[in-house]
Amino acid sequence: MVKREHPAVLAVASTDAFTRLVDSLPIADSERIVGGALGSLAVAALTGLSRRASERLWILVAGSPGEAMDLYSDLEALTGPELVAHYPQREVLPTDHDDAHIEISGQRVEAVEALLAGRSKILVTT
């Protein structure tokens, strides 16, 4: 069964600005930083981009752990849980040798593994 595209994603993907963004995507081994999208526009645009250029990996950088979880949840709802991975922020200092948050370390490993295996195409992090 083919998943129907969300109306918000269709609306964003039908704009001239979105077409210009797709046409200006960087070549392999380079990057492009895009910002300034308000509200759910970033999520809808990224969903459209991930559909239009499905061979690429996408990284969405949030300003805080809470914002990352919100963006991850929104993307999961629009793309399906298999296409998006969450790389959580460490909750210990890099100088701490006691990693009391083994669950977070496990989630980080799972996110990277999903990207490397090609299961996920979007990574959400801080």
PDB file of C-alpha atoms in Angstrom:
ATOM      1  CA  MET A   1       0.000   0.000   0.000  1.00  0.00           C
ATOM      2  CA  VAL A   2       1.355   3.415  -0.992  1.00  0.00           C
ATOM      3  CA  LYS A   3       1.157   6.019   1.741  1.00  0.00           C
ATOM      4  CA  ARG A   4      -0.743   9.126   0.658  1.00  0.00           C
ATOM      5  CA  GLU A   5       1.163  12.345   1.040  1.00  0.00           C
ATOM      6  CA  HIS A   6      -0.044  14.728   3.747  1.00  0.00           C
ATOM      7  CA  PRO A   7      -1.829  17.829   2.346  1.00  0.00           C
ATOM      8  CA  ALA A   8       0.688  20.155   4.035  1.00  0.00           C
ATOM      9  CA  VAL A   9       3.568  18.373   2.296  1.00  0.00           C
ATOM     10  CA  LEU A  10       1.753  18.551  -1.046  1.00  0.00           C
ATOM     11  CA  ALA A  11       1.085  22.270  -0.549  1.00  0.00           C
ATOM     12  CA  VAL A  12       4.731  23.041   0.260  1.00  0.00           C
ATOM     13  CA  ALA A  13       6.051  20.845  -2.580  1.00  0.00           C
ATOM     14  CA  SER A  14       3.847  22.660  -5.101  1.00  0.00           C
ATOM     15  CA  THR A  15       5.426  26.077  -4.508  1.00  0.00           C
ATOM     16  CA  ASP A  16       7.986  27.782  -6.724  1.00  0.00           C
ATOM     17  CA  ALA A  17      10.261  28.266  -3.701  1.00  0.00           C
ATOM     18  CA  PHE A  18      10.316  24.525  -3.074  1.00  0.00           C
ATOM     19  CA  THR A  19      11.128  23.817  -6.728  1.00  0.00           C
ATOM     20  CA  ARG A  20      13.995  26.329  -6.579  1.00  0.00           C
ATOM     21  CA  LEU A  21      15.268  24.672  -3.394  1.00  0.00           C
ATOM     22  CA  VAL A  22      15.208  21.223  -5.026  1.00  0.00           C
ATOM     23  CA  ASP A  23      16.973  22.601  -8.099  1.00  0.00           C
ATOM     24  CA  SER A  24      19.700  24.137  -5.926  1.00  0.00           C
ATOM     25  CA  LEU A  25      20.487  21.072  -3.821  1.00  0.00           C
ATOM     26  CA  PRO A  26      24.237  20.624  -3.409  1.00  0.00           C
ATOM     27  CA  ILE A  27      26.226  18.021  -5.297  1.00  0.00           C
ATOM     28  CA  ALA A  28      27.654  14.919  -3.599  1.00  0.00           C
ATOM     29  CA  ASP A  29      30.139  15.475  -0.768  1.00  0.00           C
ATOM     30  CA  SER A  30      28.930  18.998  -0.065  1.00  0.00           C
ATOM     31  CA  GLU A  31      26.294  20.539   2.134  1.00  0.00           C
ATOM     32  CA  ARG A  32      23.671  23.229   2.170  1.00  0.00           C
ATOM     33  CA  ILE A  33      22.311  24.843   5.298  1.00  0.00           C
ATOM     34  CA  VAL A  34      18.746  26.098   5.091  1.00  0.00           C
ATOM     35  CA  GLY A  35      16.921  27.877   7.881  1.00  0.00           C
ATOM     36  CA  GLY A  36      14.234  30.362   8.667  1.00  0.00           C
ATOM     37  CA  ALA A  37      11.211  28.097   8.311  1.00  0.00           C
ATOM     38  CA  LEU A  38       8.600  28.833  10.961  1.00  0.00           C
ATOM     39  CA  GLY A  39       6.351  26.361  12.726  1.00  0.00           C
ATOM     40  CA  SER A  40       5.718  23.112  10.899  1.00  0.00           C
ATOM     41  CA  LEU A  41       6.990  24.459   7.582  1.00  0.00           C
ATOM     42  CA  ALA A  42      10.446  22.944   8.149  1.00  0.00           C
ATOM     43  CA  VAL A  43       8.978  19.509   8.771  1.00  0.00           C
ATOM     44  CA  ALA A  44       6.693  19.667   5.727  1.00  0.00           C
ATOM     45  CA  ALA A  45       9.525  20.939   3.520  1.00  0.00           C
ATOM     46  CA  LEU A  46      11.969  18.303   4.752  1.00  0.00           C
ATOM     47  CA  THR A  47       9.381  15.592   4.192  1.00  0.00           C
ATOM     48  CA  GLY A  48       8.902  16.834   0.632  1.00  0.00           C
ATOM     49  CA  LEU A  49      12.657  17.002   0.066  1.00  0.00           C
ATOM     50  CA  SER A  50      13.169  13.496   1.407  1.00  0.00           C
ATOM     51  CA  ARG A  51      10.531  12.239  -1.034  1.00  0.00           C
ATOM     52  CA  ARG A  52      11.893  14.201  -4.010  1.00  0.00           C
ATOM     53  CA  ALA A  53      15.538  13.237  -3.365  1.00  0.00           C
ATOM     54  CA  SER A  54      15.148   9.910  -1.595  1.00  0.00           C
ATOM     55  CA  GLU A  55      18.736   8.843  -2.285  1.00  0.00           C
ATOM     56  CA  ARG A  56      20.045  11.570   0.051  1.00  0.00           C
ATOM     57  CA  LEU A  57      20.511  11.689   3.807  1.00  0.00           C
ATOM     58  CA  TRP A  58      18.966  14.644   5.612  1.00  0.00           C
ATOM     59  CA  ILE A  59      19.983  16.119   8.970  1.00  0.00           C
ATOM     60  CA  LEU A  60      17.635  18.371  10.922  1.00  0.00           C
ATOM     61  CA  VAL A  61      19.384  20.214  13.747  1.00  0.00           C
ATOM     62  CA  ALA A  62      17.148  21.443  16.564  1.00  0.00           C
ATOM     63  CA  GLY A  63      17.939  24.122  19.112  1.00  0.00           C
ATOM     64  CA  SER A  64      17.150  21.997  22.164  1.00  0.00           C
ATOM     65  CA  PRO A  65      16.414  18.383  23.127  1.00  0.00           C
ATOM     66  CA  GLY A  66      12.719  19.204  23.523  1.00  0.00           C
ATOM     67  CA  GLU A  67      12.530  20.813  20.104  1.00  0.00           C
ATOM     68  CA  ALA A  68      14.354  17.798  18.617  1.00  0.00           C
ATOM     69  CA  MET A  69      11.763  15.427  20.071  1.00  0.00           C
ATOM     70  CA  ASP A  70       8.915  17.590  18.759  1.00  0.00           C
ATOM     71  CA  LEU A  71      10.441  17.687  15.273  1.00  0.00           C
ATOM     72  CA  TYR A  72      11.142  13.960  15.390  1.00  0.00           C
ATOM     73  CA  SER A  73       7.526  13.224  16.347  1.00  0.00           C
ATOM     74  CA  ASP A  74       6.179  15.457  13.574  1.00  0.00           C
ATOM     75  CA  LEU A  75       8.481  13.875  10.981  1.00  0.00           C
ATOM     76  CA  GLU A  76       7.572  10.402  12.170  1.00  0.00           C
ATOM     77  CA  ALA A  77       3.895  11.254  11.654  1.00  0.00           C
ATOM     78  CA  LEU A  78       4.486  12.591   8.127  1.00  0.00           C
ATOM     79  CA  THR A  79       7.092  10.119   6.846  1.00  0.00           C
ATOM     80  CA  GLY A  80       6.458   7.005   8.905  1.00  0.00           C
ATOM     81  CA  PRO A  81       8.679   5.752  11.725  1.00  0.00           C
ATOM     82  CA  GLU A  82      11.015   3.818   9.449  1.00  0.00           C
ATOM     83  CA  LEU A  83      12.425   6.849   7.604  1.00  0.00           C
ATOM     84  CA  VAL A  84      13.419   9.082  10.501  1.00  0.00           C
ATOM     85  CA  ALA A  85      15.938   8.525  13.306  1.00  0.00           C
ATOM     86  CA  HIS A  86      16.543  10.515  16.481  1.00  0.00           C
ATOM     87  CA  TYR A  87      20.121  11.066  17.690  1.00  0.00           C
ATOM     88  CA  PRO A  88      19.622  12.279  21.266  1.00  0.00           C
ATOM     89  CA  GLN A  89      21.883  14.723  23.022  1.00  0.00           C
ATOM     90  CA  ARG A  90      24.263  13.319  25.642  1.00  0.00           C
ATOM     91  CA  GLU A  91      23.123  14.102  29.145  1.00  0.00           C
ATOM     92  CA  VAL A  92      26.567  13.801  30.729  1.00  0.00           C
ATOM     93  CA  LEU A  93      29.668  15.895  30.307  1.00  0.00           C
ATOM     94  CA  PRO A  94      32.267  14.604  27.840  1.00  0.00           C
ATOM     95  CA  THR A  95      34.770  14.432  30.725  1.00  0.00           C
ATOM     96  CA  ASP A  96      32.519  12.119  32.762  1.00  0.00           C
ATOM     97  CA  HIS A  97      33.674   8.531  32.496  1.00  0.00           C
ATOM     98  CA  ASP A  98      30.562   7.095  34.111  1.00  0.00           C
ATOM     99  CA  ASP A  99      27.918   6.966  31.403  1.00  0.00           C
ATOM    100  CA  ALA A 100      24.851   6.563  33.583  1.00  0.00           C
ATOM    101  CA  HIS A 101      22.607   7.033  30.573  1.00  0.00           C
ATOM    102  CA  ILE A 102      23.203   3.781  28.732  1.00  0.00           C
ATOM    103  CA  GLU A 103      19.767   4.052  27.127  1.00  0.00           C
ATOM    104  CA  ILE A 104      20.744   7.313  25.417  1.00  0.00           C
ATOM    105  CA  SER A 105      23.982   5.762  24.181  1.00  0.00           C
ATOM    106  CA  GLY A 106      21.972   2.855  22.795  1.00  0.00           C
ATOM    107  CA  GLN A 107      19.566   5.220  21.008  1.00  0.00           C
ATOM    108  CA  ARG A 108      22.507   7.030  19.447  1.00  0.00           C
ATOM    109  CA  VAL A 109      24.009   3.773  18.189  1.00  0.00           C
ATOM    110  CA  GLU A 110      20.620   2.666  16.805  1.00  0.00           C
ATOM    111  CA  ALA A 111      20.180   5.989  14.964  1.00  0.00           C
ATOM    112  CA  VAL A 112      23.578   5.751  13.285  1.00  0.00           C
ATOM    113  CA  GLU A 113      23.038   2.100  12.440  1.00  0.00           C
ATOM    114  CA  ALA A 114      19.658   2.894  10.827  1.00  0.00           C
ATOM    115  CA  LEU A 115      21.319   5.558   8.647  1.00  0.00           C
ATOM    116  CA  LEU A 116      24.228   3.333   7.659  1.00  0.00           C
ATOM    117  CA  ALA A 117      21.886   0.448   6.844  1.00  0.00           C
ATOM    118  CA  GLY A 118      19.755   2.735   4.661  1.00  0.00           C
ATOM    119  CA  ARG A 119      16.590   2.306   6.706  1.00  0.00           C
ATOM    120  CA  SER A 120      16.429   5.933   7.804  1.00  0.00           C
ATOM    121  CA  LYS A 121      16.944   8.929   5.529  1.00  0.00           C
ATOM    122  CA  ILE A 122      16.388  11.737   8.053  1.00  0.00           C
ATOM    123  CA  LEU A 123      18.360  12.286  11.254  1.00  0.00           C
ATOM    124  CA  VAL A 124      17.042  14.663  13.914  1.00  0.00           C
ATOM    125  CA  THR A 125      19.550  15.893  16.478  1.00  0.00           C
ATOM    126  CA  THR A 126      20.610  18.935  18.516  1.00  0.00           C
TER     127      THR A 126
END
